[in-house]
Coordinates of C-alpha atoms in Angstrom, one line a residue:
X25 CA 44.4 11.2 148.3
X26 CA 45.6 8.2 150.3
X27 CA 49.1 7.5 151.5
X28 CA 50.9 4.5 150.1
X29 CA 53.5 2.3 151.8
X30 CA 53.5 4.3 155.0
X31 CA 54.0 7.6 153.2
X32 CA 52.2 10.1 155.4
X33 CA 50.0 12.9 153.9
X34 CA 52.3 15.5 155.6
X35 CA 55.2 14.3 153.6
X36 CA 53.2 14.4 150.3
X37 CA 52.2 18.0 151.2
X38 CA 55.9 18.8 151.9
X39 CA 56.9 17.4 148.6
X40 CA 54.3 19.4 146.7
X41 CA 55.1 22.6 148.6
X42 CA 58.8 22.4 148.1
X43 CA 58.4 21.6 144.4
X44 CA 55.7 24.3 143.7
X45 CA 57.6 27.2 145.2
X46 CA 60.4 27.1 142.6
X47 CA 57.9 26.6 139.9
X48 CA 56.0 29.7 140.9
X49 CA 59.3 31.7 141.2
X50 CA 60.3 30.4 137.7
X51 CA 57.0 31.7 136.3
X52 CA 57.2 35.1 137.9
X53 CA 61.0 35.4 137.1
X54 CA 60.5 34.6 133.5
X55 CA 57.7 37.1 133.2
X56 CA 60.0 39.8 134.7
X57 CA 63.2 38.7 133.0
X58 CA 62.0 38.5 129.4
X59 CA 61.3 42.2 128.9
X60 CA 64.3 43.2 131.0
X61 CA 66.7 41.0 129.0
X62 CA 65.3 41.8 125.6
X63 CA 68.1 44.3 125.0
X64 CA 70.7 41.6 125.2
X65 CA 69.3 39.7 122.2
X66 CA 69.8 35.9 122.0
X67 CA 72.1 35.9 125.1
X68 CA 69.3 37.2 127.3
X69 CA 66.9 34.7 125.9
X70 CA 69.3 31.9 126.4
X71 CA 69.9 33.0 130.0
X72 CA 66.2 32.8 130.7
X73 CA 65.8 29.4 129.1
X74 CA 68.8 27.9 130.9
X75 CA 67.8 29.4 134.2
X76 CA 64.2 28.0 133.8
X77 CA 65.7 24.6 132.8
X78 CA 67.9 24.4 135.8
X79 CA 65.2 25.3 138.3
X80 CA 62.5 23.1 136.7
X81 CA 64.7 20.1 136.3
X82 CA 66.0 20.2 139.9
X83 CA 62.5 20.8 141.3
X84 CA 60.7 18.2 139.2
X85 CA 63.3 15.5 139.5
X86 CA 63.7 16.1 143.2
X87 CA 59.9 16.1 143.7
X88 CA 59.5 12.9 141.8
X89 CA 62.3 11.1 143.7
X90 CA 61.0 12.4 147.1
X91 CA 57.5 11.3 146.2
X92 CA 58.5 7.8 145.2
X93 CA 61.3 7.2 147.8
X94 CA 60.6 9.5 150.7
X95 CA 63.3 7.9 152.9
X96 CA 66.1 8.7 150.5
X97 CA 67.5 12.2 151.1
X98 CA 68.6 12.7 147.4
X99 CA 65.1 13.7 146.3
X100 CA 64.7 16.2 149.2
X101 CA 68.1 17.6 148.6
X102 CA 67.3 18.1 144.9
X103 CA 64.1 19.9 145.8
X104 CA 66.0 22.2 148.2
X105 CA 68.6 22.9 145.5
X106 CA 65.8 23.8 143.1
X107 CA 64.2 26.1 145.6
X108 CA 67.5 27.9 146.5
X109 CA 68.5 28.1 142.8
X110 CA 65.1 29.7 142.0
X111 CA 65.6 32.1 144.8
X112 CA 69.1 33.1 143.7
X113 CA 68.3 33.3 139.9
X114 CA 64.9 34.9 140.0
X115 CA 65.5 37.0 143.0
X116 CA 68.4 38.5 141.1
X117 CA 66.2 39.1 138.1
X118 CA 63.6 40.8 140.3
X119 CA 66.2 43.1 141.7
X120 CA 67.7 43.8 138.3
X121 CA 64.2 44.6 136.9
X122 CA 63.5 47.0 139.8
X123 CA 66.8 48.7 139.2
X124 CA 66.6 49.0 135.4
X125 CA 62.9 49.9 135.2
X126 CA 63.2 52.4 138.0
X127 CA 60.1 50.8 139.6
X128 CA 59.4 51.0 143.3
X129 CA 58.8 47.3 143.8
X130 CA 58.2 45.9 147.3
X131 CA 60.9 43.9 149.2
X132 CA 63.7 44.6 146.8
X133 CA 66.4 44.8 149.6
X134 CA 65.4 41.6 151.4
X135 CA 65.1 39.7 148.1
X136 CA 68.5 41.0 147.0
X137 CA 70.0 39.8 150.3
X138 CA 68.4 36.3 149.9
X139 CA 69.4 36.1 146.3
X140 CA 73.0 36.8 147.2
X141 CA 73.4 34.0 149.6
X142 CA 71.0 31.4 148.2
X143 CA 73.4 30.1 145.6
X144 CA 75.8 28.7 148.2
X145 CA 73.4 26.0 149.4
X146 CA 72.6 25.1 145.8
X147 CA 76.3 24.6 145.0
X148 CA 77.0 22.8 148.2
X149 CA 74.1 20.3 147.6
X150 CA 74.9 19.7 144.0
X151 CA 78.7 19.4 144.3
X152 CA 79.1 17.8 147.8
X153 CA 76.0 16.0 148.9
X154 CA 74.4 14.6 145.7
X155 CA 77.6 12.8 144.5
X156 CA 78.2 11.4 148.0
X157 CA 74.7 10.2 148.7
X158 CA 73.6 9.0 145.3
X159 CA 71.9 6.5 144.8
X160 CA 71.3 4.9 148.2
X161 CA 71.0 8.1 150.3
X162 CA 73.7 7.0 152.7
X163 CA 77.4 7.9 152.9
X164 CA 79.8 5.1 152.0
X165 CA 81.6 5.3 155.3
X166 CA 82.7 7.5 158.2
X167 CA 85.3 9.3 156.1
X168 CA 82.8 10.3 153.6
X169 CA 80.5 11.5 156.3
X170 CA 83.3 13.7 157.7
X171 CA 83.9 15.1 154.2
X172 CA 80.1 15.8 153.9
X173 CA 80.2 17.7 157.2
X174 CA 83.2 19.7 156.1
X175 CA 81.2 20.6 152.9
X176 CA 78.2 21.7 155.0
X177 CA 80.5 23.9 157.2
X178 CA 82.1 25.5 154.0
X179 CA 78.6 26.2 152.6
X180 CA 77.6 27.7 155.9
X181 CA 80.7 29.9 155.9
X182 CA 79.9 30.9 152.3
X183 CA 76.4 32.0 153.4
X184 CA 77.8 33.9 156.4

């Protein structure tokens, strides 16, 4: 695989890695969630489908944009949003499955902790940064950059 237009192989590997992690989490999460949410009927099935669609669309679109235009942060931000959404959604499903099934699954407490805070970066990226940086990848001016920094601080406070 050769690099094109100065796109180093490390960047291609980063794009693939960041895009594959949410896809793997989505596959594992769906496998765990479908039997666990079966008692909820169509609402449980709809939740799984919507969660899968959110994670897959963020990861695939972000990976495609980062692959094609690596200098634009929009693709990278969408990939990170997909990864943190996958961690939040499917980490929560893993913890719920461990609780309802009474199974002694590994790493339940760390995954519960990560799933609790992982939604804040996703929301911050999708509500603050993507609208401000789309389509060029740059802020419109210094005022917008200050607003973006305030959004980053608020997301960090939400995580803390």
